[in-house]
XYZ file of C-alpha atoms in Angstrom:
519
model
C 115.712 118.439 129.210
C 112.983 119.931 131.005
C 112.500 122.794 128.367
C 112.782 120.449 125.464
C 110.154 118.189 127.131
C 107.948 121.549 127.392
C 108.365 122.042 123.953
C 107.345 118.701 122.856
C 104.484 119.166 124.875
C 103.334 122.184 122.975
C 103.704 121.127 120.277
C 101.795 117.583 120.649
C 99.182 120.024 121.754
C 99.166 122.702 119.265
C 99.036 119.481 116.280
C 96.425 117.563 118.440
C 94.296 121.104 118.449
C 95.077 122.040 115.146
C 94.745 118.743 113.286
C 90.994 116.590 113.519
C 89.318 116.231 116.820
C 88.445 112.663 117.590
C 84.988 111.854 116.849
C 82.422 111.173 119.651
C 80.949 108.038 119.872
C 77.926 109.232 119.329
C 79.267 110.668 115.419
C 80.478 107.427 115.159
C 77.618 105.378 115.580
C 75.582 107.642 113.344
C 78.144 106.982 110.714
C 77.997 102.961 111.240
C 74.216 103.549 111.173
C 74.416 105.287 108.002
C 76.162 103.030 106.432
C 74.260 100.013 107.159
C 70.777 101.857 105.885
C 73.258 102.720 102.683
C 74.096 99.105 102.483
C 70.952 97.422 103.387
C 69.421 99.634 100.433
C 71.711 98.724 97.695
C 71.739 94.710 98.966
C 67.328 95.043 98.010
C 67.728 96.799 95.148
C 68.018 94.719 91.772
C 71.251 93.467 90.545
C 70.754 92.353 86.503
C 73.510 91.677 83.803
C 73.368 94.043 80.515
C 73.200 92.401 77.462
C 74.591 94.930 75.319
C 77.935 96.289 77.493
C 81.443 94.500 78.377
C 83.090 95.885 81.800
C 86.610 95.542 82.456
C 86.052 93.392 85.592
C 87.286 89.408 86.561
C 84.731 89.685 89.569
C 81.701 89.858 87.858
C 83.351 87.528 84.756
C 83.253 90.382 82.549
C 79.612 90.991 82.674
C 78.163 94.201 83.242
C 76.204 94.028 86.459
C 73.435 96.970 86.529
C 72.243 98.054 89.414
C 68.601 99.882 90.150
C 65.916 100.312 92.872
C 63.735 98.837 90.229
C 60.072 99.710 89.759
C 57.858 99.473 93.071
C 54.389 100.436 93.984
C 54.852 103.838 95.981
C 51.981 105.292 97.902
C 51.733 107.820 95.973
C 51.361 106.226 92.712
C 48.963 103.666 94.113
C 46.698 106.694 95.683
C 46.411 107.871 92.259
C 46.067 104.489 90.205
C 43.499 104.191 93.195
C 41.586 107.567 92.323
C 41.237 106.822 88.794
C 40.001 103.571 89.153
C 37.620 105.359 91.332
C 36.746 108.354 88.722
C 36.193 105.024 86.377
C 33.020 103.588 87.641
C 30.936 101.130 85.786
C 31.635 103.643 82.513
C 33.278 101.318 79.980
C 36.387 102.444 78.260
C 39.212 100.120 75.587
C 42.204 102.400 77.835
C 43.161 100.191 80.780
C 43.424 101.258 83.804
C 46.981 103.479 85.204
C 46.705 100.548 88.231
C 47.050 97.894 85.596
C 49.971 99.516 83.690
C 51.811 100.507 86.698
C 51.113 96.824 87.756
C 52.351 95.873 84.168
C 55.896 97.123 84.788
C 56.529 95.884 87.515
C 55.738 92.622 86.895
C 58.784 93.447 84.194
C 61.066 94.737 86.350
C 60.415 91.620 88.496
C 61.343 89.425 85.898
C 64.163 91.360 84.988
C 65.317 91.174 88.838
C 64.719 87.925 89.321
C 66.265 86.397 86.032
C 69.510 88.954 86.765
C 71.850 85.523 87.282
C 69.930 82.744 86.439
C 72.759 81.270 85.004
C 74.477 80.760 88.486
C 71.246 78.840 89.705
C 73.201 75.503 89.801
C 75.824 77.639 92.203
C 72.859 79.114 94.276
C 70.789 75.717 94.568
C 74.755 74.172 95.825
C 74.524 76.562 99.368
C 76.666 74.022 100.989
C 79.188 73.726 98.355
C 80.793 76.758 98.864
C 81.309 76.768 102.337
C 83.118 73.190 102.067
C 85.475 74.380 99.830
C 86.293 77.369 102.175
C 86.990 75.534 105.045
C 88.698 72.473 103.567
C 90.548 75.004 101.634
C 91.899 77.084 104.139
C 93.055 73.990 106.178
C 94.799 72.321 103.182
C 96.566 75.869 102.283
C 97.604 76.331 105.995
C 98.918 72.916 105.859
C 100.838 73.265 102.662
C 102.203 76.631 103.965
C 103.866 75.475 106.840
C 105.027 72.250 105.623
C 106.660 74.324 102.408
C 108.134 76.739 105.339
C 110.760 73.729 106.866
C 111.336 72.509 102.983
C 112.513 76.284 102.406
C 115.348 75.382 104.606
C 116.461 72.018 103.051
C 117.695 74.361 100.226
C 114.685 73.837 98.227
C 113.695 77.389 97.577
C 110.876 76.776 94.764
C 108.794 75.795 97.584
C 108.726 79.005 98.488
C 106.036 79.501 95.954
C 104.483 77.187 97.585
C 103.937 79.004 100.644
C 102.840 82.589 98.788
C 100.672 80.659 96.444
C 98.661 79.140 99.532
C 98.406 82.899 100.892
C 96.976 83.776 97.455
C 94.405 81.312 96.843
C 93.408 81.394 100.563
C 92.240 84.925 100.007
C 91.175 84.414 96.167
C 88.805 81.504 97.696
C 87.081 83.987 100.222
C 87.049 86.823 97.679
C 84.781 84.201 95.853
C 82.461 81.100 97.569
C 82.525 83.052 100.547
C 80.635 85.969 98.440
C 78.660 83.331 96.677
C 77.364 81.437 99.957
C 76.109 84.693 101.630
C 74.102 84.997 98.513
C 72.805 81.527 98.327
C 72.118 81.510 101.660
C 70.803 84.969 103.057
C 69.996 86.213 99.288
C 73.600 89.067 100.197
C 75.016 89.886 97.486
C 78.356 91.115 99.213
C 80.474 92.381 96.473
C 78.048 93.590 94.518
C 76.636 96.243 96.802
C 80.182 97.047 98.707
C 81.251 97.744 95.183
C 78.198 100.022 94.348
C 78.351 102.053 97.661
C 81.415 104.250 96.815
C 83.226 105.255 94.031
C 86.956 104.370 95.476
C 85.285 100.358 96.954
C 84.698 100.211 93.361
C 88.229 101.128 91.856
C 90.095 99.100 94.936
C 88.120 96.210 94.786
C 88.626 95.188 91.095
C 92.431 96.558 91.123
C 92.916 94.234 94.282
C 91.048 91.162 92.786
C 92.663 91.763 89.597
C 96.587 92.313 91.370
C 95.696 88.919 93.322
C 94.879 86.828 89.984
C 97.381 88.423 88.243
C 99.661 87.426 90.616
C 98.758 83.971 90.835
C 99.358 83.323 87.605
C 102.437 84.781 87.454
C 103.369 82.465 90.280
C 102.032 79.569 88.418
C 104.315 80.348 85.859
C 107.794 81.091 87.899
C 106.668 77.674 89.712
C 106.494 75.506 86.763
C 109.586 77.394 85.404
C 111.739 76.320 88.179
C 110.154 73.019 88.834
C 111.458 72.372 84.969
C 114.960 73.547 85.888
C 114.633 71.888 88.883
C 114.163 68.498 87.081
C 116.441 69.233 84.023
C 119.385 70.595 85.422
C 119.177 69.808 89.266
C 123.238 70.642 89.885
C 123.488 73.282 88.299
C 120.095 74.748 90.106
C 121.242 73.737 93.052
C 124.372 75.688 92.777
C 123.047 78.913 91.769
C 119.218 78.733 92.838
C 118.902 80.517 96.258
C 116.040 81.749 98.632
C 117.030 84.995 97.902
C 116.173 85.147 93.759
C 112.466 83.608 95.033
C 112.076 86.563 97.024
C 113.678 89.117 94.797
C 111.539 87.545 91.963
C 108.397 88.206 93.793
C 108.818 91.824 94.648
C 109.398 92.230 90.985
C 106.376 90.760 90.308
C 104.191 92.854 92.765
C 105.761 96.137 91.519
C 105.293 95.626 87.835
C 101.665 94.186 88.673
C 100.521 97.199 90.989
C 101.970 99.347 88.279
C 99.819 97.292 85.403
C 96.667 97.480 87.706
C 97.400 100.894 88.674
C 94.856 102.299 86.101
C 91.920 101.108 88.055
C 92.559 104.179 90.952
C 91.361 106.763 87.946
C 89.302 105.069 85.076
C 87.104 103.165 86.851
C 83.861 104.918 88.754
C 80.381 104.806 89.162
C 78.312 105.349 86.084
C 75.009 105.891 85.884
C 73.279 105.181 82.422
C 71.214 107.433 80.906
C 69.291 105.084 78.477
C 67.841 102.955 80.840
C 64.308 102.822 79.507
C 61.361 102.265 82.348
C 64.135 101.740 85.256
C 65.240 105.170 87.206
C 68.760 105.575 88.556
C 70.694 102.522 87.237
C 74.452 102.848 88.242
C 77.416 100.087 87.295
C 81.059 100.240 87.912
C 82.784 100.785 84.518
C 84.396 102.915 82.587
C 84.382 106.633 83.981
C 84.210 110.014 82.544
C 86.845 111.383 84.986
C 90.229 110.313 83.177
C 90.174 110.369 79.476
C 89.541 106.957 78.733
C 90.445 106.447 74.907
C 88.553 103.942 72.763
C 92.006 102.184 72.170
C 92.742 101.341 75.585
C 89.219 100.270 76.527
C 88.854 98.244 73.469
C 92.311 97.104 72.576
C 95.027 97.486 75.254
C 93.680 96.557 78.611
C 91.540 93.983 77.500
C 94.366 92.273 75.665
C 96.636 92.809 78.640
C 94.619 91.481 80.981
C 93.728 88.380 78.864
C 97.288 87.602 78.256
C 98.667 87.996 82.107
C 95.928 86.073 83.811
C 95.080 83.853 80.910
C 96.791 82.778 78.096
C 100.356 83.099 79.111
C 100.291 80.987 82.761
C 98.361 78.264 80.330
C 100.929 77.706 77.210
C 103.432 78.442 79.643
C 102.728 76.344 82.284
C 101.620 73.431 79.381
C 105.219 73.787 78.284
C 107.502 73.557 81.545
C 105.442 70.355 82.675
C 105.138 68.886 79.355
C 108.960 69.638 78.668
C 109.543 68.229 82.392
C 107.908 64.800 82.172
C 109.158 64.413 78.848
C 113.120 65.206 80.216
C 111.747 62.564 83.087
C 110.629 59.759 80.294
C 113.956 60.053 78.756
C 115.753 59.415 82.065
C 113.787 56.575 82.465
C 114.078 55.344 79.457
C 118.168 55.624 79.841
C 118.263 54.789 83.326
C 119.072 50.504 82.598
C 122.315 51.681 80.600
C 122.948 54.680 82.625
C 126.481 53.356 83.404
C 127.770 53.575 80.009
C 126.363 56.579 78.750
C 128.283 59.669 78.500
C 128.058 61.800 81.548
C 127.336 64.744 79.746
C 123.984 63.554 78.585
C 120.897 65.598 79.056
C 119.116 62.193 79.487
C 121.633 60.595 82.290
C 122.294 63.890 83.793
C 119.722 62.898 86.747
C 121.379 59.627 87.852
C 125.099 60.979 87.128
C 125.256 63.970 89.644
C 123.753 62.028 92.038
C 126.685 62.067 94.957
C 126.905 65.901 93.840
C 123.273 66.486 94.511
C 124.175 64.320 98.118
C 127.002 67.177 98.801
C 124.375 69.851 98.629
C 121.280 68.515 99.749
C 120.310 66.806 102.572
C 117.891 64.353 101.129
C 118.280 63.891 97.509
C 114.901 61.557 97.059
C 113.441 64.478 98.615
C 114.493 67.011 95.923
C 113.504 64.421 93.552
C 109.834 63.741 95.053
C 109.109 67.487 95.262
C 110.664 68.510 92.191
C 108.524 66.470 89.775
C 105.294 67.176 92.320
C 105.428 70.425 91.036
C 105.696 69.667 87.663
C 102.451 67.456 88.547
C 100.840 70.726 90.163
C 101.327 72.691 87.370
C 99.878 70.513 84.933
C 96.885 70.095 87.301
C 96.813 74.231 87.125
C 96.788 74.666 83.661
C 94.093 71.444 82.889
C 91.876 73.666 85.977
C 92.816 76.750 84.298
C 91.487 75.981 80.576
C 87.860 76.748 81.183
C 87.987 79.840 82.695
C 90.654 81.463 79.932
C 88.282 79.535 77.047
C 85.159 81.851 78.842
C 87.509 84.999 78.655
C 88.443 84.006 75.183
C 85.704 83.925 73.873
C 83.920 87.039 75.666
C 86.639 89.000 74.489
C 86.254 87.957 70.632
C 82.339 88.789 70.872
C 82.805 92.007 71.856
C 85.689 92.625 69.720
C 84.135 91.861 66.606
C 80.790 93.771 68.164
C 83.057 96.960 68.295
C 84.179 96.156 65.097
C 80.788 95.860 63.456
C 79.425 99.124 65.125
C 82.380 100.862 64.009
C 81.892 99.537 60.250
C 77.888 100.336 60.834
C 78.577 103.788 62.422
C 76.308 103.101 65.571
C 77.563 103.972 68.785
C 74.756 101.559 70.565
C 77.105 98.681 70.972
C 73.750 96.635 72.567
C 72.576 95.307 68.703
C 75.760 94.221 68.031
C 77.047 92.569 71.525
C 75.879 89.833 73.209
C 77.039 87.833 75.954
C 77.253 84.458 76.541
C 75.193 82.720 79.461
C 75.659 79.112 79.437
C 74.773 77.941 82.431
C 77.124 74.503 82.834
C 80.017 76.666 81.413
C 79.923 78.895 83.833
C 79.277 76.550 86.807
C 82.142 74.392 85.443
C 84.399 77.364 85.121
C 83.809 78.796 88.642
C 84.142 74.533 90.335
C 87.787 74.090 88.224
C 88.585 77.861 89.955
C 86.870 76.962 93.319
C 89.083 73.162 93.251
C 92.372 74.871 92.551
C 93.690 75.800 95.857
C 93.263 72.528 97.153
C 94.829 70.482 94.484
C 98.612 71.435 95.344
C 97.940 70.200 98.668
C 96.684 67.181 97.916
C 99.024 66.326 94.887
C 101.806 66.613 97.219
C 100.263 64.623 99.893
C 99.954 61.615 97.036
C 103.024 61.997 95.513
C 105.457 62.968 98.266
C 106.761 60.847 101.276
C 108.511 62.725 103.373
C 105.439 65.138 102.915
C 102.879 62.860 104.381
C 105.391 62.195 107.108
C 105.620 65.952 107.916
C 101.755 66.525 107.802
C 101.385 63.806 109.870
C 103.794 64.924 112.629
C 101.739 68.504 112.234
C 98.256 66.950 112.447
C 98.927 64.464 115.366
C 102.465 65.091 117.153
C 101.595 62.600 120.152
C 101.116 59.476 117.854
C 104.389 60.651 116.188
C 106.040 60.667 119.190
C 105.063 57.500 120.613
C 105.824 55.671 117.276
C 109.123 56.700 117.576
C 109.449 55.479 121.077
C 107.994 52.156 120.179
C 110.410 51.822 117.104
C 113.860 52.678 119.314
C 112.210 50.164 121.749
C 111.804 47.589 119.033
C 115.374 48.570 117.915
C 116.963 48.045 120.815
C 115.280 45.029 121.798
C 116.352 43.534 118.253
C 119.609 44.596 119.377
C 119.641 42.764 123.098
C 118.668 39.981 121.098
C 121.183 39.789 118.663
C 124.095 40.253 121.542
C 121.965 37.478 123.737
C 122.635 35.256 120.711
C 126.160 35.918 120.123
C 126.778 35.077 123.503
C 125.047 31.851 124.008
C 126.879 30.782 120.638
C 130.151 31.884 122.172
C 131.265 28.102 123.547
C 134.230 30.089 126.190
C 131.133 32.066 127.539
C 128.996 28.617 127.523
C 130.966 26.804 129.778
C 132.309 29.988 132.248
C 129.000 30.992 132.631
C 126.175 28.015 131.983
C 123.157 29.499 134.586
C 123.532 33.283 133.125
C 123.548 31.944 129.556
C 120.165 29.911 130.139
C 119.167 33.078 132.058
C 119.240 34.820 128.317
C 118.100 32.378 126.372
C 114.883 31.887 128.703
C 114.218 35.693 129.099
C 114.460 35.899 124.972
C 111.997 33.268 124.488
C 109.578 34.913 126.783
C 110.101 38.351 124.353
C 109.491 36.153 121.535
C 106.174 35.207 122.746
C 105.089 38.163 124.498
C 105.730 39.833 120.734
C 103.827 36.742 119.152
C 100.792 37.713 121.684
């Protein structure tokens, strides 16, 4: 033992000389310094939309955001504006002065700079907005997660969703407002310049934003799926539904997402633009020179892809489990007077006629029915939330579609006479509120339309007051209880005249609980 502890020794010290020598503080901090200049740099520059490109990238809505120091007054250019306005004199000449052009410019630039998102100005003006809907959001999701967690065990698997899809839009929510309250507030644009300080921030950033939203909706969609099932065919669900195909269903989806997003680790980078007129050094994060990025993928395949995963499939999908839902739950209600002589092997009856079935597997069966048509309810309020962010995507996609289409009939390869992109300002604010309000809404749909949820958020929020309402109510009980004996007793007429004293006793004693509860 003692030799093979030598060895190990050795060799820990042969790998931990051999491999990287831990950095000194001192390299450390110069490194956090550095980066904080580098970040501090690109946070003043000047952030601006193109007008004439379309980037493969949800977080900036598909806009192109440019980035450039922008045109300032250096020393040097102001010593020599300053020497030939002195070389001028009184002489009189039509040329203006290199001060006032120089002064000219960046008067453009400003402009430029400072109209870069003025469709978002109703989101900046709103500071406190976004920081409401963080915090009431993450309490609500929190909430719903653990509440979901004890459902999970009442063999109600779909809730499951539930508790991943709070997880999701917990982190989609600070991906966003968070991002956009920093800027209303200390004028940071976050993203923006972690995205522009490396090359591989910019690839993982958009493949993790785009893996979370695709993810989301593909949630969406198993959710409503279920729910339908749920509601449809609750027996047979019950019987062959598990906890198990939830979770084996979502590690499917991961894989085949992180294998669809993939793509971001080697076509994305950061690209500077050569034609960028009077600005010097404009970079964006698009489509890089590094992988051999064909003109069908970038114009046909991803965009399509990513329209129909995070877009147009969790909407006419999701429309069509909770529309098919309620309308399977307006039959049964329509049925449910003559219920008893229908056949049994109805679609419309099959609700109330496997009822003592569903009370052999589940524990509460107006449970199962409470949550199982919430969801449907949730689902409908994602899709309805949904609409005007895939109508934005729709119809940024068909722009530059038939842009590409008319440079390639023209011959041009400037795509920026052909392409332009939308900035309506109330779109865009209504599209980022409906995205904002979504992770609160399952929350708060369940709270309305569930019982035994409110019950089990209550007991969360305030445990004490649970506890002594349920001492109060056993008190009550037995007391109701007492009473009902006392009065079987003093009808009893063998008791009545054994015992006379004890029976006035109860009767006295009952009166006084009668009026003490009056009081």
């Amino acid at each position: 033992m003692g030799r093979g502890g030598g060895g190990g020794g050795r060799i820990r010290f042969r790998a931990s000389k051999s491999g990287h020598a831990p950095e000194s503080p001192d390299e450390l901090d110069r490194r956090l310094r550095n980066s904080t200049s580098k970040f501090a740099a690109i946070n003043s520059g000047c952030f601006y939309k193109s007008d004439g490109m379309f980037c493969p990238e949800r977080l900036t809505d598909y806009y192109c955001v440019m980035w450039t120091r922008g045109l300032q007054l250096e020393d040097e250019e102001l010593a020599v504006a300053g020497g030939q306005l002195r070389g001028v004199g009184n002489a009189t000449t039509t040329q203006p002065p290199t001060w006032a052009v120089v002064a000219e410019q960046q008067l453009q630039a400003a402009d430029i700079c400072a109209g870069d998102f003025i469709d978002e100005s109703i989101l900046q003006a709103n500071c406190a907005l976004p920081l409401i809907l963080v915090l009431v959001g993450t309490l609500l999701n929190l909430l719903n997660a653990r509440v979901a967690i004890g459902y999970c065990d009442r063999q109600l698997p779909v809730c499951f969703y539930l508790v991943v899809l709070s997880a999701v839009d917990t982190i989609i929510l600070y991906y966003r407002q968070l991002d956009l309250w920093l800027q209303s507030v200390f004028d940071m644009r976050l993203t923006l310049s972690l995205m522009m300080m490396d090359e591989s921030a910019c690839q993982l950033m958009n493949m993790l934003y785009s893996i979370l939203y695709h993810f989301k909706a593909m949630l969406q969609i198993a959710m409503a799926v279920d729910a339908r099932r749920l509601v449809v065919r609750p027996l047979r669900c019950v019987e062959r539904y598990s906890a198990e195909w939830v979770k084996n269903s979502l590690i499917l989806m991961c894989v085949i997402l992180v294998l669809i997003n993939g793509h971001h680790l080697w076509t994305l980078a950061l690209v500077k633009e050569s034609s960028s007129g009077e600005f010097d050094r404009v970079y964006h994060c698009g489509w890089g020179a590094t992988w051999p990025v064909t003109e069908l993928f970038t114009t046909w395949l991803w965009p399509l892809t990513d329209l129909l995963i995070g877009d147009l499939a969790p909407l006419f999908v999701v429309l069509w489990a909770a529309s098919s839902g309620y309308r399977h739950l307006w039959r049964c209600s329509r049925f449910g007077r003559r219920r008893r002589n229908v056949d049994t092997n109805s679609d419309g009856c099959l609700q109330y006629t496997c009822s003592k079935s569903l009370d052999y597997h589940i524990i509460d069966r107006r449970l199962f029915r409470s949550v199982s048509q919430s969801l449907l309810a949730c689902s409908l309020t994602y899709a309805a939330l949904q609409s005007p962010s895939a109508v934005h995507s729709c119809i940024m996609y068909v722009r530059f579609l038939s842009a590409s289409l008319a440079a390639q009939a023209s011959g041009a390869r400037d795509l920026g006479q052909f392409y332009r992109p939308t900035n309506d300002e109330w779109r865009l604010f209504i599209g980022r509120l409906c995205s904002a309000v979504q992770p609160l809404t399952n929350c708060l749909l369940l709270l309305l339309c569930v019982p035994n949820y409110r019950h089990d958020a209550a007991r969360l929020l305030n445990p004490g007051r649970l506890r002594w309402t349920k001492c109060l109510r056993r008190c009550q009980r037995a007391t109701a209880d007492g009473d009902a004996r006392a009065e079987n007793i003093s009808n009893n007429p063998t008791i009545v005249g054994k015992f006379p004293a004890a029976v006035n006793v109860m009767s006295v004693n009952r009166k006084q609980r009668t009026l003490l509860t009056a009081v």
